[in-house]
């Protein structure tokens, strides 16, 4: 049976990757593992504020609940630590066969950090990887074009 992993954080929600993983799981009867990684208490917060993290976790729980109601085999895990290390460890321990991740998009330092994070994960896992590019809303594209 295919074992799919989607790694998420509050700074990088990966909701497009989760949607893709759930869609794939419905078609091939795979098991989806959602790993939400939070920062360790006391560490420098690089991402979203705690309130945004709570909202993201609530949104993930709702998606997991809906998927279960639709008959998708899905498990949800929350852990603390370094995102890349936790994803790599989880993939190895659970014998993940497919990692679904969102590709880093955009320009700037944040995008470069996301790309480095993804490269580190790719070198640490031995499973297939599918990169998903989130869809942009038409208004979002226009606004970005007007701002430049």
PDB file of C-alpha atoms in Angstrom:
ATOM      1  CA  UNK A   1       0.000   0.000   0.000  1.00  0.00           C
ATOM      2  CA  UNK A   2       1.218   3.481  -0.873  1.00  0.00           C
ATOM      3  CA  UNK A   3       2.144   5.634   2.139  1.00  0.00           C
ATOM      4  CA  UNK A   4       1.955   9.354   1.454  1.00  0.00           C
ATOM      5  CA  UNK A   5       3.468  12.037   3.683  1.00  0.00           C
ATOM      6  CA  UNK A   6       2.644  15.744   3.723  1.00  0.00           C
ATOM      7  CA  UNK A   7       4.823  17.862   6.011  1.00  0.00           C
ATOM      8  CA  UNK A   8       3.405  21.173   7.213  1.00  0.00           C
ATOM      9  CA  UNK A   9       4.337  24.141   9.396  1.00  0.00           C
ATOM     10  CA  UNK A  10       2.571  27.383  10.186  1.00  0.00           C
ATOM     11  CA  UNK A  11       5.071  29.288   8.043  1.00  0.00           C
ATOM     12  CA  UNK A  12       4.563  26.870   5.159  1.00  0.00           C
ATOM     13  CA  UNK A  13       1.048  25.497   5.325  1.00  0.00           C
ATOM     14  CA  UNK A  14       1.270  23.151   2.304  1.00  0.00           C
ATOM     15  CA  UNK A  15      -2.507  23.014   1.912  1.00  0.00           C
ATOM     16  CA  UNK A  16      -2.175  22.507  -1.861  1.00  0.00           C
ATOM     17  CA  UNK A  17       0.085  19.515  -1.186  1.00  0.00           C
ATOM     18  CA  UNK A  18      -2.421  18.101   1.297  1.00  0.00           C
ATOM     19  CA  UNK A  19      -5.267  18.526  -1.190  1.00  0.00           C
ATOM     20  CA  UNK A  20      -3.203  16.715  -3.847  1.00  0.00           C
ATOM     21  CA  UNK A  21      -2.293  13.893  -1.452  1.00  0.00           C
ATOM     22  CA  UNK A  22      -5.938  13.383  -0.458  1.00  0.00           C
ATOM     23  CA  UNK A  23      -7.041  13.351  -4.094  1.00  0.00           C
ATOM     24  CA  UNK A  24      -4.392  10.780  -4.938  1.00  0.00           C
ATOM     25  CA  UNK A  25      -5.248   8.657  -1.896  1.00  0.00           C
ATOM     26  CA  UNK A  26      -8.905   8.485  -2.944  1.00  0.00           C
ATOM     27  CA  UNK A  27      -7.924   7.180  -6.391  1.00  0.00           C
ATOM     28  CA  UNK A  28      -5.339   4.585  -5.386  1.00  0.00           C
ATOM     29  CA  UNK A  29      -6.505   3.759  -1.852  1.00  0.00           C
ATOM     30  CA  UNK A  30      -3.317   5.000  -0.222  1.00  0.00           C
ATOM     31  CA  UNK A  31      -2.751   5.998   3.385  1.00  0.00           C
ATOM     32  CA  UNK A  32      -1.972   9.676   4.044  1.00  0.00           C
ATOM     33  CA  UNK A  33       0.185  10.836   6.935  1.00  0.00           C
ATOM     34  CA  UNK A  34       0.037  14.543   7.811  1.00  0.00           C
ATOM     35  CA  UNK A  35       2.940  15.794   9.927  1.00  0.00           C
ATOM     36  CA  UNK A  36       2.525  19.264  11.432  1.00  0.00           C
ATOM     37  CA  UNK A  37       5.827  20.509  12.851  1.00  0.00           C
ATOM     38  CA  UNK A  38       5.869  23.326  15.400  1.00  0.00           C
ATOM     39  CA  UNK A  39       8.840  25.302  16.700  1.00  0.00           C
ATOM     40  CA  UNK A  40      10.332  24.193  20.011  1.00  0.00           C
ATOM     41  CA  UNK A  41       9.330  26.480  22.880  1.00  0.00           C
ATOM     42  CA  UNK A  42      11.949  29.148  23.452  1.00  0.00           C
ATOM     43  CA  UNK A  43      13.404  28.953  19.942  1.00  0.00           C
ATOM     44  CA  UNK A  44      13.419  31.974  17.688  1.00  0.00           C
ATOM     45  CA  UNK A  45      10.122  32.091  15.853  1.00  0.00           C
ATOM     46  CA  UNK A  46      10.895  32.224  12.126  1.00  0.00           C
ATOM     47  CA  UNK A  47       7.357  31.900  10.911  1.00  0.00           C
ATOM     48  CA  UNK A  48       3.838  32.837  11.720  1.00  0.00           C
ATOM     49  CA  UNK A  49       2.633  34.109  15.094  1.00  0.00           C
ATOM     50  CA  UNK A  50       1.131  31.559  17.535  1.00  0.00           C
ATOM     51  CA  UNK A  51      -2.432  32.580  16.642  1.00  0.00           C
ATOM     52  CA  UNK A  52      -1.807  31.825  12.955  1.00  0.00           C
ATOM     53  CA  UNK A  53      -0.354  28.436  13.926  1.00  0.00           C
ATOM     54  CA  UNK A  54      -3.491  27.608  15.920  1.00  0.00           C
ATOM     55  CA  UNK A  55      -5.641  28.570  12.924  1.00  0.00           C
ATOM     56  CA  UNK A  56      -3.542  26.401  10.595  1.00  0.00           C
ATOM     57  CA  UNK A  57      -3.732  23.431  12.957  1.00  0.00           C
ATOM     58  CA  UNK A  58      -7.502  23.852  13.233  1.00  0.00           C
ATOM     59  CA  UNK A  59      -7.794  23.970   9.438  1.00  0.00           C
ATOM     60  CA  UNK A  60      -5.684  20.809   9.085  1.00  0.00           C
ATOM     61  CA  UNK A  61      -7.798  18.983  11.674  1.00  0.00           C
ATOM     62  CA  UNK A  62     -10.961  19.891   9.741  1.00  0.00           C
ATOM     63  CA  UNK A  63      -9.473  18.625   6.472  1.00  0.00           C
ATOM     64  CA  UNK A  64      -8.393  15.396   8.171  1.00  0.00           C
ATOM     65  CA  UNK A  65     -11.845  14.914   9.683  1.00  0.00           C
ATOM     66  CA  UNK A  66     -13.537  15.514   6.321  1.00  0.00           C
ATOM     67  CA  UNK A  67     -11.176  13.062   4.600  1.00  0.00           C
ATOM     68  CA  UNK A  68     -11.936  10.390   7.204  1.00  0.00           C
ATOM     69  CA  UNK A  69     -15.653  10.910   6.675  1.00  0.00           C
ATOM     70  CA  UNK A  70     -15.063  10.349   2.949  1.00  0.00           C
ATOM     71  CA  UNK A  71     -13.281   7.063   3.669  1.00  0.00           C
ATOM     72  CA  UNK A  72      -9.674   8.159   3.148  1.00  0.00           C
ATOM     73  CA  UNK A  73      -7.117   6.465   5.381  1.00  0.00           C
ATOM     74  CA  UNK A  74      -5.422   9.390   7.068  1.00  0.00           C
ATOM     75  CA  UNK A  75      -3.373   9.989  10.201  1.00  0.00           C
ATOM     76  CA  UNK A  76      -2.474  13.351  11.727  1.00  0.00           C
ATOM     77  CA  UNK A  77       0.639  13.936  13.813  1.00  0.00           C
ATOM     78  CA  UNK A  78       1.973  17.044  15.574  1.00  0.00           C
ATOM     79  CA  UNK A  79       5.587  17.295  16.670  1.00  0.00           C
ATOM     80  CA  UNK A  80       8.095  19.925  17.788  1.00  0.00           C
ATOM     81  CA  UNK A  81      11.484  20.501  16.269  1.00  0.00           C
ATOM     82  CA  UNK A  82      13.343  21.296  13.097  1.00  0.00           C
ATOM     83  CA  UNK A  83      11.016  20.854  10.112  1.00  0.00           C
ATOM     84  CA  UNK A  84      13.501  19.158   7.806  1.00  0.00           C
ATOM     85  CA  UNK A  85      14.811  16.760  10.453  1.00  0.00           C
ATOM     86  CA  UNK A  86      11.306  15.784  11.566  1.00  0.00           C
ATOM     87  CA  UNK A  87      10.083  15.131   8.005  1.00  0.00           C
ATOM     88  CA  UNK A  88      13.150  13.030   7.190  1.00  0.00           C
ATOM     89  CA  UNK A  89      12.879  11.051  10.430  1.00  0.00           C
ATOM     90  CA  UNK A  90       9.145  10.464   9.971  1.00  0.00           C
ATOM     91  CA  UNK A  91       9.607   9.328   6.345  1.00  0.00           C
ATOM     92  CA  UNK A  92      12.251   6.815   7.387  1.00  0.00           C
ATOM     93  CA  UNK A  93      10.453   5.518  10.493  1.00  0.00           C
ATOM     94  CA  UNK A  94       7.068   5.094   8.778  1.00  0.00           C
ATOM     95  CA  UNK A  95       8.508   3.735   5.517  1.00  0.00           C
ATOM     96  CA  UNK A  96       6.888   6.490   3.467  1.00  0.00           C
ATOM     97  CA  UNK A  97       6.749   5.727  -0.262  1.00  0.00           C
ATOM     98  CA  UNK A  98       5.692   9.176  -1.529  1.00  0.00           C
ATOM     99  CA  UNK A  99       6.335  12.644  -0.127  1.00  0.00           C
ATOM    100  CA  UNK A 100       4.004  15.333  -1.464  1.00  0.00           C
ATOM    101  CA  UNK A 101       5.411  18.806  -0.933  1.00  0.00           C
ATOM    102  CA  UNK A 102       4.759  22.319  -2.155  1.00  0.00           C
ATOM    103  CA  UNK A 103       7.379  23.901  -4.348  1.00  0.00           C
ATOM    104  CA  UNK A 104       8.918  27.165  -3.238  1.00  0.00           C
ATOM    105  CA  UNK A 105       7.621  30.007  -5.329  1.00  0.00           C
ATOM    106  CA  UNK A 106       8.334  33.664  -5.615  1.00  0.00           C
ATOM    107  CA  UNK A 107      11.499  35.621  -5.120  1.00  0.00           C
ATOM    108  CA  UNK A 108      13.529  36.794  -2.193  1.00  0.00           C
ATOM    109  CA  UNK A 109      15.051  35.380   0.940  1.00  0.00           C
ATOM    110  CA  UNK A 110      11.941  33.555   2.135  1.00  0.00           C
ATOM    111  CA  UNK A 111      11.652  31.706  -1.158  1.00  0.00           C
ATOM    112  CA  UNK A 112      15.336  30.795  -1.096  1.00  0.00           C
ATOM    113  CA  UNK A 113      14.987  29.428   2.473  1.00  0.00           C
ATOM    114  CA  UNK A 114      12.045  27.281   1.348  1.00  0.00           C
ATOM    115  CA  UNK A 115      14.069  25.969  -1.608  1.00  0.00           C
ATOM    116  CA  UNK A 116      17.013  25.116   0.676  1.00  0.00           C
ATOM    117  CA  UNK A 117      14.663  23.372   3.077  1.00  0.00           C
ATOM    118  CA  UNK A 118      13.204  21.305   0.256  1.00  0.00           C
ATOM    119  CA  UNK A 119      16.673  20.364  -1.056  1.00  0.00           C
ATOM    120  CA  UNK A 120      17.705  19.207   2.412  1.00  0.00           C
ATOM    121  CA  UNK A 121      14.604  17.016   2.670  1.00  0.00           C
ATOM    122  CA  UNK A 122      15.099  15.590  -0.832  1.00  0.00           C
ATOM    123  CA  UNK A 123      18.649  14.523   0.083  1.00  0.00           C
ATOM    124  CA  UNK A 124      17.464  12.923   3.325  1.00  0.00           C
ATOM    125  CA  UNK A 125      14.551  10.784   2.122  1.00  0.00           C
ATOM    126  CA  UNK A 126      14.638   7.677  -0.048  1.00  0.00           C
ATOM    127  CA  UNK A 127      11.076   7.838  -1.358  1.00  0.00           C
ATOM    128  CA  UNK A 128       9.523   9.367  -4.444  1.00  0.00           C
ATOM    129  CA  UNK A 129       8.684  13.060  -4.176  1.00  0.00           C
ATOM    130  CA  UNK A 130       5.895  14.959  -5.881  1.00  0.00           C
ATOM    131  CA  UNK A 131       6.085  18.747  -5.926  1.00  0.00           C
ATOM    132  CA  UNK A 132       2.861  20.708  -6.084  1.00  0.00           C
ATOM    133  CA  UNK A 133       2.694  24.331  -7.151  1.00  0.00           C
ATOM    134  CA  UNK A 134      -0.188  26.124  -5.423  1.00  0.00           C
ATOM    135  CA  UNK A 135      -2.698  27.749  -7.724  1.00  0.00           C
ATOM    136  CA  UNK A 136      -2.735  31.500  -7.694  1.00  0.00           C
ATOM    137  CA  UNK A 137      -5.957  33.393  -7.621  1.00  0.00           C
ATOM    138  CA  UNK A 138      -6.377  35.816 -10.575  1.00  0.00           C
ATOM    139  CA  UNK A 139      -6.593  38.802  -8.186  1.00  0.00           C
ATOM    140  CA  UNK A 140      -3.367  37.722  -6.501  1.00  0.00           C
ATOM    141  CA  UNK A 141      -1.517  37.654  -9.840  1.00  0.00           C
ATOM    142  CA  UNK A 142      -2.876  41.062 -10.841  1.00  0.00           C
ATOM    143  CA  UNK A 143      -1.973  42.625  -7.528  1.00  0.00           C
ATOM    144  CA  UNK A 144       1.565  41.263  -7.771  1.00  0.00           C
ATOM    145  CA  UNK A 145       1.927  42.576 -11.316  1.00  0.00           C
ATOM    146  CA  UNK A 146       0.714  46.037 -10.282  1.00  0.00           C
ATOM    147  CA  UNK A 147       3.090  46.167  -7.329  1.00  0.00           C
ATOM    148  CA  UNK A 148       6.209  45.686  -9.464  1.00  0.00           C
TER     149      UNK A 148
END
